[in-house]
Coordinates of C-alpha atoms in Angstrom, one line a residue:
M238 CA -0.1 -0.2 -0.3
E239 CA 1.2 3.4 -1.1
M240 CA 1.6 5.8 1.8
L241 CA 2.0 9.5 1.7
T242 CA 2.8 12.4 5.0
I243 CA 0.1 14.1 6.1
G244 CA 2.1 17.2 3.7
A245 CA 1.8 15.2 0.9
F246 CA -1.5 14.4 1.1
A247 CA -2.8 17.5 2.0
K248 CA -1.6 19.0 -1.4
A249 CA -2.5 15.9 -2.9
C250 CA -6.5 16.2 -2.1
R251 CA -6.0 20.2 -1.3
L252 CA -7.1 20.0 2.2
S253 CA -4.8 21.8 4.9
P254 CA -3.2 19.6 7.7
K255 CA -4.9 21.6 10.1
A256 CA -8.2 20.3 8.3
L257 CA -7.0 16.9 8.3
R258 CA -5.7 16.6 12.0
L259 CA -9.4 18.1 12.5
Y260 CA -11.3 15.2 10.6
D261 CA -9.1 12.8 12.2
E262 CA -10.3 13.8 15.6
L263 CA -14.4 13.7 14.6
D264 CA -13.5 10.2 12.9
L265 CA -14.5 11.9 9.8
L266 CA -11.0 10.9 7.9
R267 CA -8.9 9.1 9.9
P268 CA -4.9 8.5 8.4
A269 CA -4.1 4.7 7.6
R270 CA -1.4 4.5 10.1
V271 CA -0.2 6.7 13.1
D272 CA 3.4 6.2 14.1
P273 CA 3.7 5.1 17.7
D274 CA 6.5 6.5 18.4
T275 CA 6.4 10.6 16.7
G276 CA 2.6 10.4 16.4
Y277 CA 2.6 11.8 12.4
R278 CA 0.3 10.6 10.2
Y279 CA 0.4 8.7 7.1
Y280 CA -2.5 8.0 4.6
A281 CA -3.2 5.7 2.3
A282 CA -3.2 6.8 -1.8
E283 CA -6.6 5.2 -2.2
Q284 CA -7.8 7.9 1.0
L285 CA -7.4 10.2 -1.6
E286 CA -11.0 9.9 -3.1
Q287 CA -12.5 10.0 0.3
A288 CA -10.5 13.4 0.8
R289 CA -11.3 15.0 -2.4
L290 CA -15.1 14.3 -1.2
V291 CA -15.0 16.1 2.2
A292 CA -13.4 18.9 0.3
W293 CA -16.0 19.0 -2.0
L294 CA -18.5 19.1 0.1
R295 CA -17.0 21.5 2.6
R296 CA -16.8 24.0 -0.5
L297 CA -20.7 23.7 -0.8
G298 CA -20.8 24.4 3.0
M299 CA -22.4 21.5 4.5
P300 CA -21.3 21.1 8.1
L301 CA -19.2 18.4 9.1
A302 CA -21.8 16.4 10.8
E303 CA -23.7 15.6 7.6
I304 CA -20.2 14.8 5.8
R305 CA -20.1 12.0 7.9
R306 CA -23.5 10.9 7.4
V307 CA -22.7 11.4 3.5
R308 CA -19.9 9.5 3.7
S309 CA -20.9 6.4 5.7
L310 CA -24.0 6.4 2.4
D311 CA -23.3 4.4 -1.1
D312 CA -23.0 6.5 -4.1
G313 CA -27.1 6.6 -4.9
A314 CA -27.7 7.8 -1.5
A315 CA -25.4 9.7 -1.0
A316 CA -26.0 11.7 -4.2
A317 CA -29.9 12.0 -3.1
E318 CA -28.7 13.2 0.3
I319 CA -26.3 16.0 -1.5
R320 CA -29.4 16.8 -3.6
A321 CA -31.8 17.4 -0.6
Y322 CA -28.8 19.7 1.1
W323 CA -28.4 21.9 -1.8
A324 CA -32.4 22.2 -1.9
R325 CA -32.1 23.3 1.8
V326 CA -29.6 25.9 1.2
E327 CA -31.5 27.4 -2.0
A328 CA -34.6 27.8 0.4
E329 CA -32.7 29.0 3.0
T330 CA -30.9 31.6 0.8
A331 CA -34.2 33.3 -0.1
V332 CA -35.0 33.9 3.5
R333 CA -31.3 35.0 4.0
R334 CA -30.8 37.5 0.8
D335 CA -34.3 39.3 2.5
L336 CA -32.3 39.6 5.9
A337 CA -29.0 40.4 4.4
A338 CA -31.4 43.4 2.3
F339 CA -32.3 44.3 5.7
L340 CA -28.9 44.5 7.4
V341 CA -27.6 46.4 4.4
D342 CA -30.5 48.9 5.1
H343 CA -29.5 49.1 8.9
L344 CA -25.6 49.5 8.3
T345 CA -25.5 51.6 6.1
E346 CA -24.6 55.5 8.0
E347 CA -26.2 57.4 5.6
S348 CA -29.5 55.8 5.4
R349 CA -29.9 55.4 9.4
R350 CA -29.0 59.2 9.7
D351 CA -31.8 59.7 7.4
T352 CA -34.3 57.6 9.4
A353 CA -33.1 59.3 12.4
M354 CA -33.7 62.6 10.7
T355 CA -37.3 62.0 9.2
T356 CA -38.7 59.7 11.9
M357 CA -37.5 60.6 15.4
N358 CA -39.9 60.3 18.2
T359 CA -42.7 59.1 15.7
L360 CA -43.2 55.7 16.5
E361 CA -44.4 53.9 20.0
L362 CA -44.9 50.3 20.8
R363 CA -47.8 48.3 21.9
Y364 CA -46.7 45.4 24.0
S365 CA -47.6 42.4 26.4
A366 CA -45.7 40.2 28.6
H367 CA -46.1 37.0 30.6
S368 CA -44.0 34.2 32.3
D369 CA -45.5 30.8 33.1
R370 CA -43.7 28.3 35.4
G371 CA -44.2 25.6 32.6
R372 CA -45.6 22.0 33.2
V373 CA -42.2 20.6 34.9
R374 CA -40.3 23.0 37.4
P375 CA -41.0 23.6 40.9
A376 CA -40.4 27.5 40.7
N377 CA -40.4 30.2 37.9
Q378 CA -36.8 31.7 38.2
D379 CA -37.6 34.2 34.6
T380 CA -38.5 38.0 34.7
A381 CA -40.1 39.7 32.3
Y382 CA -40.6 43.6 31.3
A383 CA -42.3 45.7 29.2
G384 CA -43.0 49.6 29.3
A385 CA -43.4 52.2 26.8
R386 CA -39.7 52.2 26.1
L387 CA -38.5 49.1 27.5
L388 CA -39.0 45.4 27.0
A389 CA -36.8 42.7 28.5
V390 CA -36.5 39.2 29.2
A391 CA -34.3 37.5 32.1
D392 CA -33.7 33.8 32.7
G393 CA -32.2 32.8 35.9
F394 CA -30.4 30.2 36.8
G395 CA -28.8 28.2 39.9
P396 CA -29.8 28.6 43.7
A397 CA -30.8 32.2 43.3
G398 CA -32.2 32.2 39.5
A399 CA -35.1 34.3 40.5
P400 CA -33.6 37.3 42.7
A401 CA -31.1 37.2 39.7
S402 CA -33.1 37.3 36.6
S403 CA -34.9 39.8 38.9
A404 CA -32.5 42.2 39.6
A405 CA -31.0 42.5 36.3
V406 CA -34.3 43.4 34.9
E407 CA -35.1 45.9 37.9
A408 CA -31.6 47.4 37.1
L409 CA -33.0 48.6 33.4
R410 CA -35.9 49.8 34.2
F411 CA -35.3 53.6 35.0
L412 CA -34.6 53.4 31.2
D413 CA -38.3 53.3 30.6
T414 CA -39.0 56.7 32.3
R415 CA -36.7 58.7 31.0
E416 CA -35.9 60.8 27.6
I417 CA -33.4 58.5 25.2
P418 CA -31.1 60.7 23.3
A419 CA -30.6 58.6 20.3
G420 CA -26.9 59.4 19.4
G421 CA -25.7 57.9 22.8
V422 CA -28.1 55.1 23.4
L423 CA -26.1 52.0 23.0
N424 CA -23.2 53.7 25.5
L425 CA -26.6 54.3 28.0
L426 CA -27.9 50.7 27.4
E427 CA -24.0 49.5 27.6
D428 CA -23.6 51.5 31.3
A429 CA -27.2 50.0 33.0
V430 CA -26.4 46.7 32.0
R431 CA -22.8 46.9 33.9
G432 CA -25.6 48.1 36.7
A433 CA -27.4 45.2 36.0
A434 CA -24.5 43.3 36.4
R435 CA -23.8 44.5 39.7
A436 CA -27.3 44.1 41.0
V437 CA -27.0 40.2 40.0
R438 CA -23.8 39.6 41.7
D439 CA -25.8 40.9 44.9
A440 CA -28.4 39.0 44.4
A441 CA -26.5 35.8 43.6
D442 CA -24.2 36.9 47.0
G443 CA -21.0 35.9 45.1
S444 CA -21.9 32.6 43.8
A445 CA -20.8 31.7 40.4
E446 CA -23.0 28.9 40.1
A447 CA -26.2 31.5 39.9
G448 CA -27.0 33.7 37.4
T449 CA -29.0 35.1 34.4
T450 CA -29.3 36.0 30.7
L451 CA -30.7 39.0 29.7
T452 CA -31.8 40.2 26.5
A453 CA -33.8 43.6 26.0
L454 CA -34.9 46.4 23.5
L455 CA -35.0 50.1 24.6
C456 CA -36.9 52.6 22.3
T457 CA -35.4 55.5 20.9
G458 CA -38.7 56.4 18.8
S459 CA -37.1 55.8 15.4
R460 CA -35.0 52.8 16.3
L461 CA -34.2 49.8 18.8
A462 CA -31.3 49.0 20.8
L463 CA -30.6 45.6 21.6
V464 CA -28.4 44.1 24.6
H465 CA -28.1 40.5 24.4
I466 CA -26.4 38.0 27.0
G467 CA -27.1 34.4 27.3
D468 CA -29.8 32.0 25.3
S469 CA -32.8 34.4 26.0
R470 CA -33.6 35.5 22.0
A471 CA -35.3 38.2 20.2
Y472 CA -37.1 37.7 17.1
L473 CA -38.6 40.2 14.6
L474 CA -41.5 39.4 12.3
R475 CA -41.6 42.3 8.9
D476 CA -43.4 41.5 6.1
G477 CA -44.6 37.6 7.5
E478 CA -41.4 36.9 7.7
L479 CA -39.4 35.7 10.9
F480 CA -35.8 37.2 11.9
R481 CA -33.9 35.8 14.6
I482 CA -31.9 39.1 15.7
T483 CA -30.2 37.6 18.9
H484 CA -27.4 34.5 18.4
D485 CA -27.9 32.0 21.4
H486 CA -24.5 32.2 23.8
T487 CA -24.1 28.2 24.2
V488 CA -22.0 25.5 24.0
V489 CA -24.2 23.9 21.2
Q490 CA -24.6 26.9 19.1
S491 CA -20.6 27.1 19.0
M492 CA -20.6 23.6 18.0
L493 CA -23.5 24.4 15.0
D494 CA -21.6 27.8 13.8
E495 CA -18.5 25.4 13.5
G496 CA -20.1 22.5 11.8
R497 CA -19.7 19.9 14.1
L498 CA -23.4 19.7 14.7
T499 CA -26.8 19.5 12.6
E500 CA -29.6 21.4 14.0
E501 CA -31.3 17.8 14.6
E502 CA -28.3 17.3 16.9
A503 CA -27.8 20.2 18.7
A504 CA -32.0 20.0 19.5
S505 CA -31.3 16.9 21.4
H506 CA -27.6 17.3 22.1
P507 CA -27.8 16.8 26.6
R508 CA -25.5 20.2 26.7
R509 CA -27.7 22.4 24.8
S510 CA -28.3 24.7 27.6
L511 CA -25.1 25.3 29.1
L512 CA -24.3 28.9 28.4
L513 CA -20.7 30.7 27.4
K514 CA -22.0 33.9 28.5
A515 CA -24.3 35.3 31.4
L516 CA -24.4 37.9 33.8
T517 CA -23.4 35.6 37.0
G518 CA -22.8 36.1 40.7
T519 CA -18.9 37.1 40.6
E520 CA -17.0 39.3 38.3
A521 CA -15.0 36.8 37.0
T522 CA -17.3 34.7 35.3
T523 CA -20.0 37.4 34.0
S524 CA -19.4 38.5 30.2
S525 CA -19.5 41.1 27.7
P526 CA -23.2 41.4 26.4
D527 CA -23.9 41.4 22.4
L528 CA -24.9 45.5 21.6
R529 CA -26.1 46.9 18.1
L530 CA -29.4 49.3 16.6
H531 CA -31.7 48.3 14.9
D532 CA -34.1 50.5 12.6
A533 CA -37.8 50.0 13.7
R534 CA -40.7 50.5 11.0
P535 CA -44.3 50.5 11.5
G536 CA -46.1 47.2 11.4
D537 CA -42.9 45.5 12.7
R538 CA -44.0 43.1 15.8
Y539 CA -40.9 41.8 18.1
L540 CA -41.0 38.9 20.2
L541 CA -38.5 38.4 23.5
C542 CA -38.4 35.2 25.5
S543 CA -36.8 32.8 27.5
D544 CA -35.5 29.2 25.9
G545 CA -38.3 28.0 27.7
L546 CA -39.7 28.7 24.3
P547 CA -37.9 27.9 21.5
A548 CA -36.6 24.6 23.0
V549 CA -40.1 22.7 22.3
V550 CA -41.5 25.4 19.7
A551 CA -40.1 25.6 16.1
D552 CA -39.0 29.1 14.7
D553 CA -41.4 28.4 11.7
T554 CA -44.3 27.6 14.3
I555 CA -43.3 30.7 16.3
G556 CA -43.8 32.6 12.8
E557 CA -47.0 31.4 12.0
L558 CA -48.4 31.9 15.8
L559 CA -46.9 35.8 15.9
A560 CA -48.3 36.3 12.6
T561 CA -51.6 35.4 13.2
A562 CA -52.5 36.5 16.9
P563 CA -54.2 39.7 16.2
T564 CA -52.8 41.4 19.3
P565 CA -49.5 41.3 21.3
D566 CA -51.7 39.9 24.4
Q567 CA -53.1 37.1 22.3
A568 CA -49.5 36.5 20.8
V569 CA -48.0 36.0 24.2
H570 CA -50.4 33.5 25.6
T571 CA -50.8 31.6 22.1
L572 CA -47.0 30.9 22.6
I573 CA -47.2 30.4 26.1
T574 CA -50.1 27.6 25.5
R575 CA -48.2 25.8 22.5
A576 CA -44.9 25.5 24.6
N577 CA -47.2 24.0 27.7
D578 CA -49.0 21.9 25.3
S579 CA -45.5 20.7 24.3
G580 CA -44.5 19.5 27.4
G581 CA -43.5 22.6 29.2
P582 CA -40.0 21.4 30.2
D583 CA -38.9 24.6 31.5
N584 CA -40.4 28.2 32.4
I585 CA -41.4 30.1 29.8
T586 CA -41.3 33.7 29.2
C587 CA -42.8 36.2 25.9
V588 CA -42.9 39.3 25.5
V589 CA -44.3 40.9 22.4
A590 CA -44.4 44.1 21.3
D591 CA -46.1 45.7 18.0
V592 CA -44.3 49.5 16.5
T593 CA -47.1 51.2 15.5
A594 CA -47.2 55.4 14.1
A595 CA -47.4 57.8 17.1
A596 CA -50.5 59.5 17.3
P597 CA -49.7 63.2 16.3

């Protein structure tokens, strides 16, 4: 059997040695032999076809977990799987195209400046909030708030989870009672979150095992400022399309981002609730939140929720329920009812707000 060094094999199949080492660790493409003394990897020339297939599928953007499944199939089944994968990509691309247009509009400085000049203080929120213990948990550690300017959801964890989530939201409530300058809103929100972090540390009594997520939106009249840390979520329903505007700070989400898991594997992963970021009882383990601005339009509907909702209700279903509920209050209770009907394994908290044109 002709053997190739990892360098020669990488050059022949157009995969980097770093990628080959990763694929070895993931049991995706094992070397034919590993030197017991040096640990150096050697590959058989017969493995080149397998390696090239992996390289081609990675160029398609296929996650590693799906590539592993394709490689285990015969040629006909593998072709059908690739065809199905590409159909999903094309469907998702259509949605992402709309999201890209949405983001370009938000990030174009001139557009943002013009929007701020022409619509400043012309929008308002109609809102509803509710928190439910669910069907399994003995207590509710979530906290929700909805006001004329501020929307917030916090999901506490650990022995002082309920006081931690309550303290985080309470620390932001002053934002709902003061005029918000559009130009410095992110700085103002960042300072408020620092205050929330201190409040959580006090509530958790210095315990690193206790803390909370925090997701909040602050309305400045024409724009919404978002702060997010943890795995509570914010969604935007615009023109019938649902967009998730937060990114989960979890171990499983990071594995999804790296292609180590599929969506199906992530949904049942035993560590799906393990957080990478949160406000905790100690300063050393408290992480920086995501902060950004969103232009708001009349007709937009926003949803903030704890992970007890998306854990058991798919995003497609969330979008359908949001789109068909006539009022924020009905949307909130419909979503919570659906989560409980699906088992309600966790606390469920929802805040729904409609953006409307302010009365002249």
